[in-house]
mmCIF file of C-alpha atoms in Angstrom:
data_model
loop_
_atom_site.group_PDB
_atom_site.id
_atom_site.type_symbol
_atom_site.label_atom_id
_atom_site.label_comp_id
_atom_site.label_asym_id
_atom_site.label_seq_id
_atom_site.Cartn_x
_atom_site.Cartn_y
_atom_site.Cartn_z
ATOM 1 C CA UNK R 465 0.585 15.112 15.402
ATOM 2 C CA UNK R 466 1.805 17.673 12.858
ATOM 3 C CA UNK R 467 5.239 17.478 11.212
ATOM 4 C CA UNK R 468 6.821 20.339 13.178
ATOM 5 C CA UNK R 469 5.543 18.785 16.419
ATOM 6 C CA UNK R 470 7.064 15.410 15.485
ATOM 7 C CA UNK R 471 10.388 17.064 14.676
ATOM 8 C CA UNK R 472 10.373 18.925 18.004
ATOM 9 C CA UNK R 473 9.629 15.685 19.834
ATOM 10 C CA UNK R 474 12.498 13.841 18.162
ATOM 11 C CA UNK R 475 14.859 16.742 18.846
ATOM 12 C CA UNK R 476 14.026 16.513 22.560
ATOM 13 C CA UNK R 477 14.693 12.753 22.512
ATOM 14 C CA UNK R 478 18.195 13.211 21.123
ATOM 15 C CA UNK R 479 19.884 11.437 18.164
ATOM 16 C CA UNK R 480 20.286 7.950 19.641
ATOM 17 C CA UNK R 481 16.810 7.693 21.130
ATOM 18 C CA UNK R 482 15.294 9.138 17.939
ATOM 19 C CA UNK R 483 16.890 6.398 15.846
ATOM 20 C CA UNK R 484 15.669 3.732 18.270
ATOM 21 C CA UNK R 485 12.096 5.031 18.052
ATOM 22 C CA UNK R 486 12.199 5.358 14.264
ATOM 23 C CA UNK R 487 13.411 1.809 13.799
ATOM 24 C CA UNK R 488 10.442 0.581 15.833
ATOM 25 C CA UNK R 489 7.908 2.662 13.887
ATOM 26 C CA UNK R 490 5.614 1.148 11.307
ATOM 27 C CA UNK R 491 7.482 1.495 8.005
ATOM 28 C CA UNK R 492 4.548 3.188 6.267
ATOM 29 C CA UNK R 493 4.365 5.856 8.992
ATOM 30 C CA UNK R 494 8.132 6.273 8.969
ATOM 31 C CA UNK R 495 8.241 6.688 5.200
ATOM 32 C CA UNK R 496 5.506 9.339 5.310
ATOM 33 C CA UNK R 497 7.436 11.183 8.021
ATOM 34 C CA UNK R 498 10.711 10.986 6.093
ATOM 35 C CA UNK R 499 9.050 12.199 2.916
ATOM 36 C CA UNK R 500 7.907 15.416 4.625
ATOM 37 C CA UNK R 501 11.302 16.203 6.138
ATOM 38 C CA UNK R 502 13.737 18.680 4.544
ATOM 39 C CA UNK R 503 16.189 16.739 2.353
ATOM 40 C CA UNK R 504 19.230 17.552 4.518
ATOM 41 C CA UNK R 505 17.540 16.422 7.741
ATOM 42 C CA UNK R 506 16.193 13.276 6.048
ATOM 43 C CA UNK R 507 19.664 12.315 4.816
ATOM 44 C CA UNK R 508 21.162 12.824 8.289
ATOM 45 C CA UNK R 509 18.667 10.399 9.800
ATOM 46 C CA UNK R 510 18.975 7.827 7.028
ATOM 47 C CA UNK R 511 22.771 7.806 7.157
ATOM 48 C CA UNK R 512 22.674 6.930 10.877
ATOM 49 C CA UNK R 513 19.886 4.382 10.624
ATOM 50 C CA UNK R 514 20.125 0.597 10.472
ATOM 51 C CA UNK R 515 21.210 -0.287 6.931
ATOM 52 C CA UNK R 516 18.272 -2.628 6.302
ATOM 53 C CA UNK R 517 15.782 0.048 7.359
ATOM 54 C CA UNK R 518 17.473 2.853 5.458
ATOM 55 C CA UNK R 519 17.749 0.780 2.269
ATOM 56 C CA UNK R 520 14.011 0.024 2.325
ATOM 57 C CA UNK R 521 13.096 3.655 2.986
ATOM 58 C CA UNK R 522 15.417 4.952 0.265
ATOM 59 C CA UNK R 523 13.973 2.525 -2.283
ATOM 60 C CA UNK R 524 10.384 3.529 -1.452
ATOM 61 C CA UNK R 525 11.184 7.249 -1.496
ATOM 62 C CA UNK R 526 12.451 6.807 -5.053
ATOM 63 C CA UNK R 527 8.846 6.343 -6.187
ATOM 64 C CA UNK R 528 6.908 9.523 -7.008
ATOM 65 C CA UNK R 529 4.527 10.923 -4.370
ATOM 66 C CA UNK R 530 0.890 9.772 -4.589
ATOM 67 C CA UNK R 531 1.874 6.445 -6.187
ATOM 68 C CA UNK R 532 1.268 2.954 -4.834
ATOM 69 C CA UNK R 533 5.021 2.473 -4.524
ATOM 70 C CA UNK R 534 5.155 5.140 -1.818
ATOM 71 C CA UNK R 535 2.745 3.375 0.543
ATOM 72 C CA UNK R 536 3.639 -0.281 0.041
ATOM 73 C CA UNK R 537 5.279 -2.334 2.777
ATOM 74 C CA UNK R 538 7.680 -5.262 2.743
ATOM 75 C CA UNK R 539 5.790 -7.130 5.486
ATOM 76 C CA UNK R 540 4.672 -10.141 3.463
ATOM 77 C CA UNK R 541 5.652 -13.749 2.843
ATOM 78 C CA UNK R 542 6.266 -15.309 -0.559
ATOM 79 C CA UNK R 543 6.379 -18.912 -1.736
ATOM 80 C CA UNK R 544 7.938 -20.473 -4.812
ATOM 81 C CA UNK R 545 5.624 -22.182 -7.276
ATOM 82 C CA UNK R 546 7.651 -25.409 -7.308
ATOM 83 C CA UNK R 547 7.638 -25.834 -3.514
ATOM 84 C CA UNK R 548 5.504 -28.557 -1.978
ATOM 85 C CA UNK R 549 2.716 -27.770 0.457
ATOM 86 C CA UNK R 550 4.804 -29.269 3.274
ATOM 87 C CA UNK R 551 7.820 -27.075 2.424
ATOM 88 C CA UNK R 552 5.632 -23.985 2.098
ATOM 89 C CA UNK R 553 4.002 -24.553 5.487
ATOM 90 C CA UNK R 554 7.339 -25.142 7.177
ATOM 91 C CA UNK R 555 8.820 -21.935 5.753
ATOM 92 C CA UNK R 556 5.726 -19.883 6.583
ATOM 93 C CA UNK R 557 5.518 -20.885 10.226
ATOM 94 C CA UNK R 558 7.242 -18.554 12.644
ATOM 95 C CA UNK R 559 8.110 -15.852 10.089
ATOM 96 C CA UNK R 560 5.041 -13.683 10.763
ATOM 97 C CA UNK R 561 1.485 -13.994 12.028
ATOM 98 C CA UNK R 562 -0.497 -16.130 9.588
ATOM 99 C CA UNK R 563 -4.085 -17.200 10.147
ATOM 100 C CA UNK R 564 -6.137 -19.837 8.357
ATOM 101 C CA UNK R 565 -7.744 -17.080 6.270
ATOM 102 C CA UNK R 566 -4.387 -15.610 5.195
ATOM 103 C CA UNK R 567 -3.182 -15.581 1.608
ATOM 104 C CA UNK R 568 0.421 -16.008 0.515
ATOM 105 C CA UNK R 569 1.887 -14.704 -2.725
ATOM 106 C CA UNK R 570 3.642 -17.054 -5.124
ATOM 107 C CA UNK R 571 6.625 -16.004 -7.230
ATOM 108 C CA UNK R 572 8.932 -17.668 -9.717
ATOM 109 C CA UNK R 573 12.710 -17.822 -9.396
ATOM 110 C CA UNK R 574 12.982 -14.274 -10.765
ATOM 111 C CA UNK R 575 10.642 -12.819 -8.164
ATOM 112 C CA UNK R 576 7.760 -12.359 -10.599
ATOM 113 C CA UNK R 577 4.259 -12.661 -9.166
ATOM 114 C CA UNK R 578 2.632 -15.791 -10.600
ATOM 115 C CA UNK R 579 -0.153 -16.617 -8.161
ATOM 116 C CA UNK R 580 -1.737 -16.473 -4.742
ATOM 117 C CA UNK R 581 -2.645 -19.338 -2.414
ATOM 118 C CA UNK R 582 -4.566 -19.527 0.842
ATOM 119 C CA UNK R 583 -2.923 -20.866 3.955
ATOM 120 C CA UNK R 584 -5.958 -23.095 4.425
ATOM 121 C CA UNK R 585 -5.361 -24.740 1.028
ATOM 122 C CA UNK R 586 -1.767 -25.483 1.959
ATOM 123 C CA UNK R 587 -2.764 -26.926 5.333
ATOM 124 C CA UNK R 588 -5.381 -29.259 3.810
ATOM 125 C CA UNK R 589 -3.304 -30.372 0.828
ATOM 126 C CA UNK R 590 -1.241 -33.525 0.543
ATOM 127 C CA UNK R 591 2.346 -32.876 1.679
ATOM 128 C CA UNK R 592 3.756 -33.541 -1.789
ATOM 129 C CA UNK R 593 1.299 -31.346 -3.688
ATOM 130 C CA UNK R 594 3.126 -28.437 -5.338
ATOM 131 C CA UNK R 595 2.086 -24.870 -4.626
ATOM 132 C CA UNK R 596 1.445 -24.197 -8.327
ATOM 133 C CA UNK R 597 -1.301 -26.857 -8.272
ATOM 134 C CA UNK R 598 -3.099 -25.026 -5.456
ATOM 135 C CA UNK R 599 -2.578 -21.389 -6.366
ATOM 136 C CA UNK R 600 -4.887 -19.022 -8.224
ATOM 137 C CA UNK R 601 -3.042 -17.649 -11.226
ATOM 138 C CA UNK R 602 -5.187 -14.573 -11.836
ATOM 139 C CA UNK R 603 -3.996 -12.106 -9.206
ATOM 140 C CA UNK R 604 -5.510 -8.651 -8.814
ATOM 141 C CA UNK R 605 -2.586 -6.307 -8.250
ATOM 142 C CA UNK R 606 -1.380 -2.723 -8.327
ATOM 143 C CA UNK R 607 1.686 -1.366 -10.090
ATOM 144 C CA UNK R 608 4.301 0.753 -8.362
ATOM 145 C CA UNK R 609 3.338 3.792 -10.443
ATOM 146 C CA UNK R 610 -0.439 3.396 -9.981
ATOM 147 C CA UNK R 611 -2.223 6.299 -8.304
ATOM 148 C CA UNK R 612 -2.789 5.639 -4.606
ATOM 149 C CA UNK R 613 -6.522 6.349 -4.904
ATOM 150 C CA UNK R 614 -6.830 3.725 -7.641
ATOM 151 C CA UNK R 615 -5.008 1.173 -5.483
ATOM 152 C CA UNK R 616 -7.282 2.032 -2.551
ATOM 153 C CA UNK R 617 -10.334 1.525 -4.770
ATOM 154 C CA UNK R 618 -9.090 -1.951 -5.740
ATOM 155 C CA UNK R 619 -8.757 -2.893 -2.072
ATOM 156 C CA UNK R 620 -12.284 -1.665 -1.411
ATOM 157 C CA UNK R 621 -13.863 -3.199 -4.503
ATOM 158 C CA UNK R 622 -12.519 -6.695 -3.875
ATOM 159 C CA UNK R 623 -12.596 -6.400 -0.058
ATOM 160 C CA UNK R 624 -8.956 -7.441 0.194
ATOM 161 C CA UNK R 625 -6.884 -7.283 3.351
ATOM 162 C CA UNK R 626 -3.824 -6.605 1.211
ATOM 163 C CA UNK R 627 -2.979 -5.863 -2.416
ATOM 164 C CA UNK R 628 0.291 -6.969 -4.081
ATOM 165 C CA UNK R 629 2.331 -4.336 -5.915
ATOM 166 C CA UNK R 630 4.500 -5.191 -8.925
ATOM 167 C CA UNK R 631 7.001 -3.301 -11.067
ATOM 168 C CA UNK R 632 7.135 -2.992 -14.863
ATOM 169 C CA UNK R 633 8.629 -6.503 -15.084
ATOM 170 C CA UNK R 634 5.853 -7.948 -12.891
ATOM 171 C CA UNK R 635 8.261 -8.542 -10.012
ATOM 172 C CA UNK R 636 6.619 -8.417 -6.598
ATOM 173 C CA UNK R 637 7.878 -5.282 -4.814
ATOM 174 C CA UNK R 638 5.572 -5.034 -1.810
ATOM 175 C CA UNK R 639 1.982 -5.031 -0.637
ATOM 176 C CA UNK R 640 -0.504 -2.353 0.333
ATOM 177 C CA UNK R 641 -2.631 -3.108 3.384
ATOM 178 C CA UNK R 642 -6.000 -1.595 4.182
ATOM 179 C CA UNK R 643 -4.445 0.301 7.099
ATOM 180 C CA UNK R 644 -2.142 2.033 4.600
ATOM 181 C CA UNK R 645 -5.022 3.495 2.579
ATOM 182 C CA UNK R 646 -7.606 4.375 5.239
ATOM 183 C CA UNK R 647 -6.590 8.054 5.137
ATOM 184 C CA UNK R 648 -6.752 8.059 1.328
ATOM 185 C CA UNK R 649 -10.238 6.513 1.364
ATOM 186 C CA UNK R 650 -11.434 9.008 3.971
ATOM 187 C CA UNK R 651 -9.996 11.955 2.019
ATOM 188 C CA UNK R 652 -11.669 10.724 -1.167
ATOM 189 C CA UNK R 653 -15.006 10.332 0.640
ATOM 190 C CA UNK R 654 -14.695 13.853 2.055
ATOM 191 C CA UNK R 655 -14.026 15.230 -1.434
ATOM 192 C CA UNK R 656 -17.076 13.426 -2.823
ATOM 193 C CA UNK R 657 -19.283 14.801 -0.046
ATOM 194 C CA UNK R 658 -17.945 18.292 -0.667
ATOM 195 C CA UNK R 659 -18.730 17.986 -4.386
ATOM 196 C CA UNK R 660 -22.226 16.781 -3.591
ATOM 197 C CA UNK R 661 -22.701 19.801 -1.358
ATOM 198 C CA UNK R 662 -21.536 22.144 -4.099
ATOM 199 C CA UNK R 663 -23.830 20.450 -6.629
ATOM 200 C CA UNK R 664 -26.784 20.782 -4.248
ATOM 201 C CA UNK R 665 -26.103 24.476 -3.687
ATOM 202 C CA UNK R 666 -25.762 25.153 -7.423
ATOM 203 C CA UNK R 667 -29.000 23.294 -8.194
ATOM 204 C CA UNK R 668 -30.911 25.742 -5.986
ATOM 205 C CA UNK R 669 -29.679 28.594 -8.178
ATOM 206 C CA UNK R 670 -30.878 27.066 -11.456
ATOM 207 C CA UNK R 671 -34.404 28.045 -12.541
ATOM 208 C CA UNK R 672 -36.807 25.108 -12.479
ATOM 209 C CA UNK R 673 -37.526 24.854 -16.202
ATOM 210 C CA UNK R 674 -36.197 23.025 -19.236
ATOM 211 C CA UNK R 675 -33.813 24.722 -21.631
ATOM 212 C CA UNK R 676 -34.878 24.874 -25.271
ATOM 213 C CA UNK R 677 -33.216 22.122 -27.286
ATOM 214 C CA UNK R 678 -31.444 24.692 -29.474
ATOM 215 C CA UNK R 679 -30.213 26.844 -26.585
ATOM 216 C CA UNK R 680 -26.826 25.147 -26.485
ATOM 217 C CA UNK R 681 -27.204 23.828 -22.932
ATOM 218 C CA UNK R 682 -27.163 20.163 -21.923
ATOM 219 C CA UNK R 683 -30.390 18.597 -20.728
ATOM 220 C CA UNK R 684 -28.836 17.881 -17.300
ATOM 221 C CA UNK R 685 -26.412 19.856 -15.163
ATOM 222 C CA UNK R 686 -23.228 18.107 -14.012
ATOM 223 C CA UNK R 687 -20.858 19.480 -11.426
ATOM 224 C CA UNK R 688 -17.323 18.171 -11.845
#
């Protein structure tokens, strides 16, 4: 649905119903919608929205467009490095859907990302084992100012379900899930296919012979 169609739909719903629907929307979708709205209309909606929702949206909209910060979500669970496996499991249960293959991010007391641990490792560990003994300290991550395409490439390269996002002080700010970057990956693939098509068409226009070495042309033709 295009932006003007979404706006028309919300206008038909009325202010109260619009706010109800928005607060039930996926935050990534809501943030993209808010970003495209005229500033005055966006501020009207944010000022009437639940404070928790509006605060999250305002903080994300502060990041420049096309950056990882713009597409990250706050739907994740963190653990403290000094917690025991038993404490970590107790705190994790019931907060959100976690499967045996899930990974949880580990932070220090300042909120800095220090590791990642699998739920399976916690479940199999001795109750008194500390999280820092189980976690992996080398964590592949994005930064809030990283280009969205670069963040999407990291998710693809390492086949992650989610990618943590940190700020300049290495504090964990959010995560990017594969669902958040599908459109970016598809757009990038479409651009690559278009470039390949252009390169193929150009190659048919180039005479099939080698240029002299002193002619000032490269030995191969590259289309950027």
